[in-house]
Short mmCIF file of C-alpha atoms and ligand atoms in Angstrom, two decimals:
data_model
loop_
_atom_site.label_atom_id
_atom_site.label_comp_id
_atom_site.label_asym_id
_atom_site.label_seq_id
_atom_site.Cartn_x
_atom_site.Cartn_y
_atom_site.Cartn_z
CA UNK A 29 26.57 84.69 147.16
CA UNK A 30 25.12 88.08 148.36
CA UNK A 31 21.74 88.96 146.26
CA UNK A 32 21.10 92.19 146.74
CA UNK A 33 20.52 92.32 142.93
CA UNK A 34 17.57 90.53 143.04
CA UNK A 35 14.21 91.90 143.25
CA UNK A 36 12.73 91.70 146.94
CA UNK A 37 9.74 89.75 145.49
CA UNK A 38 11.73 86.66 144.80
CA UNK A 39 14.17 86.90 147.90
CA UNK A 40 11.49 86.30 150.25
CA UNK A 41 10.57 83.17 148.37
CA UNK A 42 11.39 79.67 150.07
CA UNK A 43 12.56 77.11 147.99
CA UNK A 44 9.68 74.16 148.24
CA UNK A 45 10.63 71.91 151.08
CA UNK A 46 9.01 68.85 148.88
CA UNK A 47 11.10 69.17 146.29
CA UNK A 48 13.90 69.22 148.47
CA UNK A 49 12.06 66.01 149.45
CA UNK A 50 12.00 64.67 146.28
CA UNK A 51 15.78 64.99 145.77
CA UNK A 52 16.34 62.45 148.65
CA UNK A 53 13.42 60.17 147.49
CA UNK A 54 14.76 60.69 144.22
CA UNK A 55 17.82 59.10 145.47
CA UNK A 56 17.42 55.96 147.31
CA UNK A 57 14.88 53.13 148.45
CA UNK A 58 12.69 55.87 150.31
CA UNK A 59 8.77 55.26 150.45
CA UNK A 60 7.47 57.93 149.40
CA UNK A 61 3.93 59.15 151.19
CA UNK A 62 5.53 62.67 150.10
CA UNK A 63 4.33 62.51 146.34
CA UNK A 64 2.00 65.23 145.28
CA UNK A 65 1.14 63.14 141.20
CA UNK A 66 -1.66 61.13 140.13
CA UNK A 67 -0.39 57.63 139.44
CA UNK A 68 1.66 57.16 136.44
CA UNK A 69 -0.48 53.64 136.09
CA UNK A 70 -3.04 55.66 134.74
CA UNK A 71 -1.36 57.55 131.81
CA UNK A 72 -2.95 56.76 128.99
CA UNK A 73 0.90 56.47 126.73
CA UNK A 74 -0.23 54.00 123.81
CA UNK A 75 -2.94 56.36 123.15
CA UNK A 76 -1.53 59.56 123.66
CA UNK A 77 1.28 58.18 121.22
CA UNK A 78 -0.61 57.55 118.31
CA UNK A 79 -2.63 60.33 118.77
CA UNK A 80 0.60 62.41 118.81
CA UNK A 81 1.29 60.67 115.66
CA UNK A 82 -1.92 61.38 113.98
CA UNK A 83 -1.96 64.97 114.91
CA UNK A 84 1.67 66.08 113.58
CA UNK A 85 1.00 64.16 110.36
CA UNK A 86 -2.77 65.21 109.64
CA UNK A 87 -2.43 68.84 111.26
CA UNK A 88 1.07 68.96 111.73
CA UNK A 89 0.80 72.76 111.15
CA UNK A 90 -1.63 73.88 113.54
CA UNK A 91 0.47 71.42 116.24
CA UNK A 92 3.80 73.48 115.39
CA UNK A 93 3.19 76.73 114.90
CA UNK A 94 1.78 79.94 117.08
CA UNK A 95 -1.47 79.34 118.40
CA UNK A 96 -4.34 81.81 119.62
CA UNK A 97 -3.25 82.74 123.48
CA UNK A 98 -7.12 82.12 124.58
CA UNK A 99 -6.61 78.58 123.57
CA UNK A 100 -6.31 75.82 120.79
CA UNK A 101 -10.47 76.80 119.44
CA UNK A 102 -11.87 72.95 119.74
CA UNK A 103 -10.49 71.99 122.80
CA UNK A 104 -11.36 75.71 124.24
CA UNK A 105 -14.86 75.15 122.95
CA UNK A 106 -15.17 72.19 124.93
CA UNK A 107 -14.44 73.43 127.92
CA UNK A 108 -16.44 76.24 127.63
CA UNK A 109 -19.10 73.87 126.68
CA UNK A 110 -18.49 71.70 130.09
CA UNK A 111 -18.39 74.69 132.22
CA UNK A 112 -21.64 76.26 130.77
CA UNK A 113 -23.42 72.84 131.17
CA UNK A 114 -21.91 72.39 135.24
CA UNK A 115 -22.77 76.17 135.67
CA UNK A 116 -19.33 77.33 136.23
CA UNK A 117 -19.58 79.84 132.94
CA UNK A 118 -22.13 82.47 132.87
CA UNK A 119 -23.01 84.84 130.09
CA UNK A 120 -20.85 87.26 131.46
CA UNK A 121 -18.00 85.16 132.01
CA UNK A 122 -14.95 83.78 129.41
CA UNK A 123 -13.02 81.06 129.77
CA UNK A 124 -9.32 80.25 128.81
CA UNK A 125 -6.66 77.12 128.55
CA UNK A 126 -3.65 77.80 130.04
CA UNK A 127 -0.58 76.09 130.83
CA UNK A 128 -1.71 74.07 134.07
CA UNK A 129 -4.13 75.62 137.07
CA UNK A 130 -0.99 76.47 138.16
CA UNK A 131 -0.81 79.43 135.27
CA UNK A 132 -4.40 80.53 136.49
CA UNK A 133 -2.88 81.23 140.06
CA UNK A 134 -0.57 83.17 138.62
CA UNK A 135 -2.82 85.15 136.10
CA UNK A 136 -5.46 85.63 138.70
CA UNK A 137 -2.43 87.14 141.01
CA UNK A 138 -0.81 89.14 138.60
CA UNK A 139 -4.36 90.61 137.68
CA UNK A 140 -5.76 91.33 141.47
CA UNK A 141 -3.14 92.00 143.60
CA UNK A 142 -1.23 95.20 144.45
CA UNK A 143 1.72 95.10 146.87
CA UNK A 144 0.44 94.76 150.34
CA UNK A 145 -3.35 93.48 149.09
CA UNK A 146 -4.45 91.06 152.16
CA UNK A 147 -5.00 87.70 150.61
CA UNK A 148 -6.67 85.03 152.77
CA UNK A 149 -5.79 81.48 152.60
CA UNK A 150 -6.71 78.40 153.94
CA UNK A 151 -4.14 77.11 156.42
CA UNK A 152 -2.78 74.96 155.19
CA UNK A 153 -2.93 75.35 151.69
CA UNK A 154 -1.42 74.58 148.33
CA UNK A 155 2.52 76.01 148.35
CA UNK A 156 2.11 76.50 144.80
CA UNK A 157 -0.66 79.15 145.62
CA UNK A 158 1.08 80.61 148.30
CA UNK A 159 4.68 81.48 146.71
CA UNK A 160 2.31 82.52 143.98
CA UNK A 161 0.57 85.08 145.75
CA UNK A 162 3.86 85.77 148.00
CA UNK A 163 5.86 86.39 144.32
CA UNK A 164 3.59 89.15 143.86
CA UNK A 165 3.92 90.87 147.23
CA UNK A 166 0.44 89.75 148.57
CA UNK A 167 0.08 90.48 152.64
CA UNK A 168 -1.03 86.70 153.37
CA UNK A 169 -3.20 85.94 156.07
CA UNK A 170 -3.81 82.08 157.16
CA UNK A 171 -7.29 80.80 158.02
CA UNK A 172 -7.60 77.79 159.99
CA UNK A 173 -9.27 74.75 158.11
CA UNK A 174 -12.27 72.82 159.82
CA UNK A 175 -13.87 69.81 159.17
CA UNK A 176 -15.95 71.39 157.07
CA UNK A 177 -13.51 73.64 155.19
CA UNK A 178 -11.93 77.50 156.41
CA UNK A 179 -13.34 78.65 159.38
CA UNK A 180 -15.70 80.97 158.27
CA UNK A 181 -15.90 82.92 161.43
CA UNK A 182 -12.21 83.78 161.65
CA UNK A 183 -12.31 85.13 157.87
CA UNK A 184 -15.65 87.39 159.23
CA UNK A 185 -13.30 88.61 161.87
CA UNK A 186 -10.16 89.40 159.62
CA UNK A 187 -13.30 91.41 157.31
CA UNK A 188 -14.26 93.14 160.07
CA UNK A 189 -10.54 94.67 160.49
CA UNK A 190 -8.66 94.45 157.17
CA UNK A 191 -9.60 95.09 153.48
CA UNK A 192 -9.33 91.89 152.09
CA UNK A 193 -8.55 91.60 148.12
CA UNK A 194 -9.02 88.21 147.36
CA UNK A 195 -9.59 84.54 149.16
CA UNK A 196 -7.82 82.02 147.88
CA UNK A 197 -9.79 78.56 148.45
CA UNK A 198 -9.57 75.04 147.55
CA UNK A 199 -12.92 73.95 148.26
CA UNK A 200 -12.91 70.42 147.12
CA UNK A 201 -10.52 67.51 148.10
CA UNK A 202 -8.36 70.02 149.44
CA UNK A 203 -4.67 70.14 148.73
CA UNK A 204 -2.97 69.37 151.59
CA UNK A 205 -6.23 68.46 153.49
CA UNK A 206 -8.28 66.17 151.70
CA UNK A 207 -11.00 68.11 153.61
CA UNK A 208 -14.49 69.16 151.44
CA UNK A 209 -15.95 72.53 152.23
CA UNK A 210 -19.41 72.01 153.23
CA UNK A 211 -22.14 73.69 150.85
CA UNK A 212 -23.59 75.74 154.09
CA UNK A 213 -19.97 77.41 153.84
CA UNK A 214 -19.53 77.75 150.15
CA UNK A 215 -23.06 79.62 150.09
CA UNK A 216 -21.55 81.69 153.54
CA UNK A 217 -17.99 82.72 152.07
CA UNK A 218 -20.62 83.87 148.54
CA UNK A 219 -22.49 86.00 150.71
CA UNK A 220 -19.47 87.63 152.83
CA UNK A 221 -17.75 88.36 149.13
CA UNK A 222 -20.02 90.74 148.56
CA UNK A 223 -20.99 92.37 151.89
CA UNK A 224 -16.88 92.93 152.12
CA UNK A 225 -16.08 93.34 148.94
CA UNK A 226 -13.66 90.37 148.17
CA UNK A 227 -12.89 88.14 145.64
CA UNK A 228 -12.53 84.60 145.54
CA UNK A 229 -10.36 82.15 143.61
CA UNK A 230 -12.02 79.00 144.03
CA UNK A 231 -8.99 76.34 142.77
CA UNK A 232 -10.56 73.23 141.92
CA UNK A 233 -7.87 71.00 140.06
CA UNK A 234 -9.44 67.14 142.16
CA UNK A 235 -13.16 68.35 141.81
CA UNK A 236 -13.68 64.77 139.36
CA UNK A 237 -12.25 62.63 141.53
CA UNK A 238 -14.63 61.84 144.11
CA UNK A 239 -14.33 58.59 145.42
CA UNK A 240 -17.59 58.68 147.98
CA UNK A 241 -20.25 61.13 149.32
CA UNK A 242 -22.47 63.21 147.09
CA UNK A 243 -20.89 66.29 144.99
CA UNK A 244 -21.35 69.58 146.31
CA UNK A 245 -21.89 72.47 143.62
CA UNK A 246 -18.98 74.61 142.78
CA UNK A 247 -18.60 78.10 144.50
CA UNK A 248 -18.41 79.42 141.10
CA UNK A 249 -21.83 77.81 139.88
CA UNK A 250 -23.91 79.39 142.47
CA UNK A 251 -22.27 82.90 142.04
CA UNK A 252 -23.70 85.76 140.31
CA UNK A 253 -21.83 88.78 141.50
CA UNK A 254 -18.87 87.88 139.32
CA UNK A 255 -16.30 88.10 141.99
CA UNK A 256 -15.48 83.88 142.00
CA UNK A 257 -12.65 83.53 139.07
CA UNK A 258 -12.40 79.72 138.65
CA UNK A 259 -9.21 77.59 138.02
CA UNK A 260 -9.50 74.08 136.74
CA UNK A 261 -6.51 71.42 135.32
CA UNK A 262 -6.63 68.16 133.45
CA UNK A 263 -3.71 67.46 135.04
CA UNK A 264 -4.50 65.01 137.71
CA UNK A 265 -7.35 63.59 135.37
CA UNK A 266 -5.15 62.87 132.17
CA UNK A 267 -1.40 64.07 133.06
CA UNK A 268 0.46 66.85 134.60
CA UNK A 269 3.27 67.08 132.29
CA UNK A 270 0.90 68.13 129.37
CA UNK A 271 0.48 71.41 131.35
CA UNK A 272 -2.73 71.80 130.08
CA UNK A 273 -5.04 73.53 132.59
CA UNK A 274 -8.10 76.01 132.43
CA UNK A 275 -10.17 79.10 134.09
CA UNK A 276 -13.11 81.01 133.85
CA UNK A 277 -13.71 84.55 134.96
CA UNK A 278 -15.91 87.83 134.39
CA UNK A 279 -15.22 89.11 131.13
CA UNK A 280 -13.17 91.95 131.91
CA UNK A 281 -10.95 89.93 134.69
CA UNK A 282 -10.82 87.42 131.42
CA UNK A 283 -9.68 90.12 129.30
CA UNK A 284 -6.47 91.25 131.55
CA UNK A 285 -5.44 87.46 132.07
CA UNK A 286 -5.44 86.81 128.46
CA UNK A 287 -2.58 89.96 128.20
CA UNK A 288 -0.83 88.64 131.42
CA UNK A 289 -0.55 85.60 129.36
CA UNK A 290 0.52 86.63 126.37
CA UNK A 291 3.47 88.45 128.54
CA UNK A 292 4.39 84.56 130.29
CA UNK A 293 4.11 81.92 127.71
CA UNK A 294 2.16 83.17 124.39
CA UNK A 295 0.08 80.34 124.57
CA UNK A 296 0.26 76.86 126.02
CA UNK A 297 1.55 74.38 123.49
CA UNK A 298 -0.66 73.73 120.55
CA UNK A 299 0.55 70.02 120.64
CA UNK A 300 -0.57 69.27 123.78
CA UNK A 301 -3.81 70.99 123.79
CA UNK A 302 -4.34 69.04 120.64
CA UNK A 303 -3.54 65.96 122.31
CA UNK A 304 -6.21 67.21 125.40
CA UNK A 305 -8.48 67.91 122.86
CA UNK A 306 -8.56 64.38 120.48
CA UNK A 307 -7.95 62.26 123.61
CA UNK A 308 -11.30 63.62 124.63
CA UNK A 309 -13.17 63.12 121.59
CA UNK A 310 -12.03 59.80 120.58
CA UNK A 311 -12.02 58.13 124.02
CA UNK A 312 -14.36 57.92 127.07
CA UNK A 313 -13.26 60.30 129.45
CA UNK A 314 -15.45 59.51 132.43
CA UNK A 315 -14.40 56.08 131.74
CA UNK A 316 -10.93 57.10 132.01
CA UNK A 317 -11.08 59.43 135.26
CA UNK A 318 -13.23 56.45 137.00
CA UNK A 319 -9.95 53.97 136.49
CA UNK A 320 -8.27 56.73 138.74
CA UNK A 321 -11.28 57.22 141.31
CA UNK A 322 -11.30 53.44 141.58
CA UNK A 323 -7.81 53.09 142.31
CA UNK A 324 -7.62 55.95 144.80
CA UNK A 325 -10.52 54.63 146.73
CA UNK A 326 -8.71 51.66 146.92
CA UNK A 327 -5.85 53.20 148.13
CA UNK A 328 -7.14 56.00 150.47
CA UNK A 329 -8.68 53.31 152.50
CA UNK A 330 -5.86 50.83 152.69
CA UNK A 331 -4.42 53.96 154.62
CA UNK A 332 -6.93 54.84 156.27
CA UNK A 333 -7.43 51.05 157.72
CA UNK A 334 -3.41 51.22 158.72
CA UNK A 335 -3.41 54.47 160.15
CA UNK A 336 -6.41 52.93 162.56
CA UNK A 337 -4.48 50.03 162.85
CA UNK A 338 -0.79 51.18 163.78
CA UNK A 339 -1.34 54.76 164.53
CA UNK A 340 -1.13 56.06 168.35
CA UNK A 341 -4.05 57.75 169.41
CA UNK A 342 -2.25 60.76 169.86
CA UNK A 343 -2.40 61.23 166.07
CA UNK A 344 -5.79 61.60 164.26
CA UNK A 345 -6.57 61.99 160.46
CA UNK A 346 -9.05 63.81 158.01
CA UNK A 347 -11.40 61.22 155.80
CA UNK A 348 -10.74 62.71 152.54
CA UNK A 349 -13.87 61.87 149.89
CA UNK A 350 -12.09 62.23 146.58
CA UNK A 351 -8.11 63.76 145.83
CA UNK A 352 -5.34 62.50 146.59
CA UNK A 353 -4.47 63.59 149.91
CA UNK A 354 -4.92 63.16 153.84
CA UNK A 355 -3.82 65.29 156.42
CA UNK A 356 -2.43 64.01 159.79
CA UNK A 357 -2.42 66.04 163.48
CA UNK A 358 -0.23 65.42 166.39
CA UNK A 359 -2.26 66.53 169.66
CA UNK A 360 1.20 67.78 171.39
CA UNK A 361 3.83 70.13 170.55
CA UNK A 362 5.46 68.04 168.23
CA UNK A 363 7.49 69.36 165.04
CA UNK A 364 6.84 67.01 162.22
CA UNK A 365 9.58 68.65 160.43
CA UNK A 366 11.78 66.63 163.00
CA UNK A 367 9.69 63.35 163.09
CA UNK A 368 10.17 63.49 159.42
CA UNK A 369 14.02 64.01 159.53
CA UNK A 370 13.27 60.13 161.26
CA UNK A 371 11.41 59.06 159.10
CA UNK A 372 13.63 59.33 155.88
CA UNK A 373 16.10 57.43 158.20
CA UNK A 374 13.82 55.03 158.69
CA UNK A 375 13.61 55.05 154.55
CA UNK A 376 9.84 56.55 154.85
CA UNK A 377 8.66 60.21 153.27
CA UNK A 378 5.69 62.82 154.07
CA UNK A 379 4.91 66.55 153.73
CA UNK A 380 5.83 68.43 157.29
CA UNK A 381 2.98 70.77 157.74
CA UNK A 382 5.05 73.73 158.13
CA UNK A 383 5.53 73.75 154.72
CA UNK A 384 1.66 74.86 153.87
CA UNK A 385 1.27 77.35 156.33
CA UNK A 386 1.74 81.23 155.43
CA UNK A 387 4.62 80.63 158.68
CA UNK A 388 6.68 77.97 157.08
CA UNK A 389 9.56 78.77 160.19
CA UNK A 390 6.87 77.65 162.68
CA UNK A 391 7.01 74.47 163.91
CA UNK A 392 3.92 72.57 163.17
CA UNK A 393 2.20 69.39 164.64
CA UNK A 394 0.84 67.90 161.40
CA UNK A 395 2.05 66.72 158.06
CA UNK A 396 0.13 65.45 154.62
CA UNK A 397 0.43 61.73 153.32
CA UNK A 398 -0.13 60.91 149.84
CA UNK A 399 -1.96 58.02 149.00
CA UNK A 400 -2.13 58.24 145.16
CA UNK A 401 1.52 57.22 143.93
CA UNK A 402 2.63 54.35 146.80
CA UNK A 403 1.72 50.82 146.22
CA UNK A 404 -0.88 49.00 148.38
CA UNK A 405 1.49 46.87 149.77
CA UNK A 406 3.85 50.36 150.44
CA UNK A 407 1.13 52.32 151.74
CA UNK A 408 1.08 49.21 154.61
CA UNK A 409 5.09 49.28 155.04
CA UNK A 410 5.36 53.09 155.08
CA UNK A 411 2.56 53.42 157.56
CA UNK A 412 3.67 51.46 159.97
CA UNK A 413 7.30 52.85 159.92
CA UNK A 414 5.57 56.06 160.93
CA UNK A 415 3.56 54.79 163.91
CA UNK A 416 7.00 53.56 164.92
CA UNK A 417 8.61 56.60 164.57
CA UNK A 418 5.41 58.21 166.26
CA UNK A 419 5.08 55.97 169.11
CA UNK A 420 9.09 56.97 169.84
CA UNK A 421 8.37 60.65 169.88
CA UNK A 422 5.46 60.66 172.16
CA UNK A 423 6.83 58.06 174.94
C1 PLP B 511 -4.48 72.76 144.75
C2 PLP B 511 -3.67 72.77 143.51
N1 PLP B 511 -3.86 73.73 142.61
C3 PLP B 511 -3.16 73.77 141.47
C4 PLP B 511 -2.23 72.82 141.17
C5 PLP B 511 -1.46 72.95 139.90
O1 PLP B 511 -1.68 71.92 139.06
P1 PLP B 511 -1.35 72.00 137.51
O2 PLP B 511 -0.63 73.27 137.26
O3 PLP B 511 -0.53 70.80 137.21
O4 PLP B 511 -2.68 71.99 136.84
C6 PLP B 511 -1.99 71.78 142.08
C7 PLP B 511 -0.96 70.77 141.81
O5 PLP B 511 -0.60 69.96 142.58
C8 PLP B 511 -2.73 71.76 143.28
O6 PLP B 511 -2.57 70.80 144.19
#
C-alpha cells in the first residue's frame, strides 16, 4: 500500500533485519548465534515472584498508580548513589530511570538533534541507536571501529569539515563488536568534544560484565565539560523485559529529557522499578551479575576455541573482554548477507554486518555471533556449520 501519508521520518526507517531473523529462528530447529538477550538461565523468577507478591500486597498503591516521571524515589536514589560513587554523576549533573537505555537514546535524540545535525557513529553500531537517531532526521556519518575502539583520526577529519552535533559511542563491550575502547581514546574523543564542540552519548548497557582485563573508567567519569550524557540499563544484568534502564546528564539536558518523557511513556512502570529496586536491596547483586560473567566467560571462549579450530583463515575475530558479543571479518568481497541466507539452510543463525552500518544496502564482509543465549554444546555445532558454509564460499 502506497504511504505517502506517513511522515518522511519513519519511511526511511528499515525494518530490523534480526528480527526478521528471529521470525525464522522463531520457527524451526535453527541455532541461533543471532540472539542479541542475556541468558534466560539467569533470571532470577522465584525471586522476582515473591517479591512481586510482597510489593502489590504491602505497597500495592505506590506499584499501581502514577508515579513521579524522574523515577520510582528509592530505586532513583540508588542509582544516583552508584553513579556518584563510580564518578559518572557530578554536582551538576541529574540522573533519571527510564524505560530501558533504549528510552535514553531516544530522549538524548529527541533533545539534541535538529533535522540534518551530523551524528557520528561507530561502524558498526547498535541498530537500535541508529533508527533512533535516523527517526529523528539525524545526517549519520559511520566511523570505522579499531581494535581499540572508533578511529579517532577519521572522526578528527569529519571535525575538520562538518559541524558535528553529537557522537554516539559504545565504548565498552561494544554492541555488535565486543571491541573495548582503549582509555588513550576515551581521554582523545574528551578532548576533541570540546575543541569541536560536540557531544557525546557514551551508551554503556554491558559495562558490569567484564569477564577479563582490567576496567577502564567511563567517558562520563573523567568529563567535566558536561557535554558526555550517559545511558545505562539493568537489562542485561537482571532482565530486559522489566524495561528498566537509566541516564545521567547536565542538569539542563536532564531537565528537557524529563519533558520528552513525560510526552512518551509518563513514567516507566512503578511495578517494575519496584521490583529493580527490592531485588537490589534484599539480594546480592554483584553476586548475581558474577553468575552471568561466569557463564559468558565460559561461553565466549568455547567460541572462541571453535572459531580457531574450524574457522578458515580467511575469517578472523575480535576477543571481546566482557558483553555478549563477537564480531567476525571476511578478508574478500564476500556478502555475509548471502553466506547467511546458507547458513539458515544449513539450520544455523548470525547478524549480517550490513545490518549495523549507517549503509545497510551495502554489502558487507562481516557479521556478529552471539555467544550469550546458545548452549555450549550449540555454540560447537553452530560453529562448525559456519566454517562449512565458509570454507564453500571462499574455494
Ligand atoms: C548497545 C545497546 N544499547 C542499548 C540497548 C537497549 O537496551 P535496553 O533498552 O533493554 O536497556 C541495547 C540492547 O540490546 C544495546 O545493545
Amino acid at each position: 500500500m502506497a504511504n505517502e501519508f506517513m511522515a518522511d521520518r519513519v519511511t526511511s526507517l528499515k525494518a530490523s533485519a534480526i528480527r526478521e531473523i528471529f521470525k525464522m529462528v522463531g520457527q524451526s530447529d535453527i541455532i541461533s548465534l543471532a540472539g542479541g538477550n542475556p541468558s534466560a538461565e539467569i533470571f532470577p523468577k522465584e525471586i522476582l515472584a515473591s517479591l512481586a507478591e510482597k510489593i502489590l500486597r504491602e505497597e500495592g498503591t505506590t506499584a499501581l498508580q502514577y508515579g513521579v516521571t524522574e523515577g520510582y524515589a528509592p530505586l532513583r536514589a540508588k542509582v544516583k548513589k552508584d553513579l556518584k560513587d563510580k564518578g559518572i554523576l557530578h554536582d551538576t549533573d541529574d540522573a533519571l530511570i527510564t524505560s530501558g537505555g533504549q528510552q535514553l537514546i531516544d530522549l538524548c535524540a529527541k533533545t539534541l538533534i535538529n533535522d540534518g545535525d551530523v551524528v557520528a557513529v561507530e561502524a558498526p553500531s547498535f541498530i537500535g541507536g541508529l533508527n533512533c537517531f535516523r527517526s529523528y532526521n539525524g545526517k549519520l556519518i559511520g566511523i570505522d571501529m579499531e581494535d581499540d575502539g572508533m578511529n579517532l583520526d577519521r572522526l578528527e577529519a569529519l571535525a575538520k569539515k562538518e559541524k558535528i552535533k553529537l557522537v554516539y559511542t559504545i565504548p565498552t563491550f561494544q554492541n555488535p563488536t565486543g571491541i573495548t575502547m582503549s582509555l588513550e581514546k576515551r581521554k582523545r574523543l574528551l578532548e576533541m568534544a570540546s575543541i569541536y564542540d560536540f557531544y557525546i552519548l557514551e551508551d554503556n548497557p554491558y559495562g558490569a560484565l567484564r569477564f577479563s582485563g582490567a576496567d577502564i573508567q567511563t567517558i562520563k567519569s573523567m568529563d567535566d565539560s558536561g557535554r558526555v550524557i550517559y545511558a545505562g540499563s539493568f537489562s542485561k544484568v537482571i532482565s530486559p523485559g522489566l524495561r528498566v534502564g537509566f541516564g545521567a546528564a547536565r542538569a539542563d539536558i536532564f531537565d528537557r529529557m524529563v519533558v520528552c518523557k513525560q510526552v512518551q511513556d509518563v513514567h516507566t512502570p512503578c511495578l517494575n522499578q519496584m521490583l529493580v529496586n527490592k531485588f537490589i536491596e534484599e539480594y546480592d547483586f554483584d553476586a548475581h551479575i558474577k553468575k552471568s560473567i561466569d557463564m559468558y566467560k565460559e561461553k565466549c571462549a568455547k567460541m572462541i576455541s571453535c572459531m580457531d579450530e574450524y574457522f578458515p583463515s580467511f575469517c578472523t575475530h575480535t576477543v571481546p573482554e566482557g558483553g555478549i558479543f563477537l564480531w567476525c571479518s571476511l578478508s574478500g568481497d564476500y556478502d555475509t548477507k548471502k553466506i547467511m541466507a546458507e547458513c539458515i539452510e544449513k539450520k544455523v543463525a548470525f547478524v549480517p554486518g550490513a545490518t549495523a552500518m549507517v549503509d545497510i544496502d551495502k554489502p558487507c564482509n562481516q557479521f556478529r555471533l552471539n555467544y550469550s543465549t546458545p548452549t555450549l554444546s550449540d555454540i560447537e555445532k553452530g560453529i562448525f556449520i559456519i566454517s562449512e558454509v565458509l570454507k564453500n564460499v571462499g574455494k
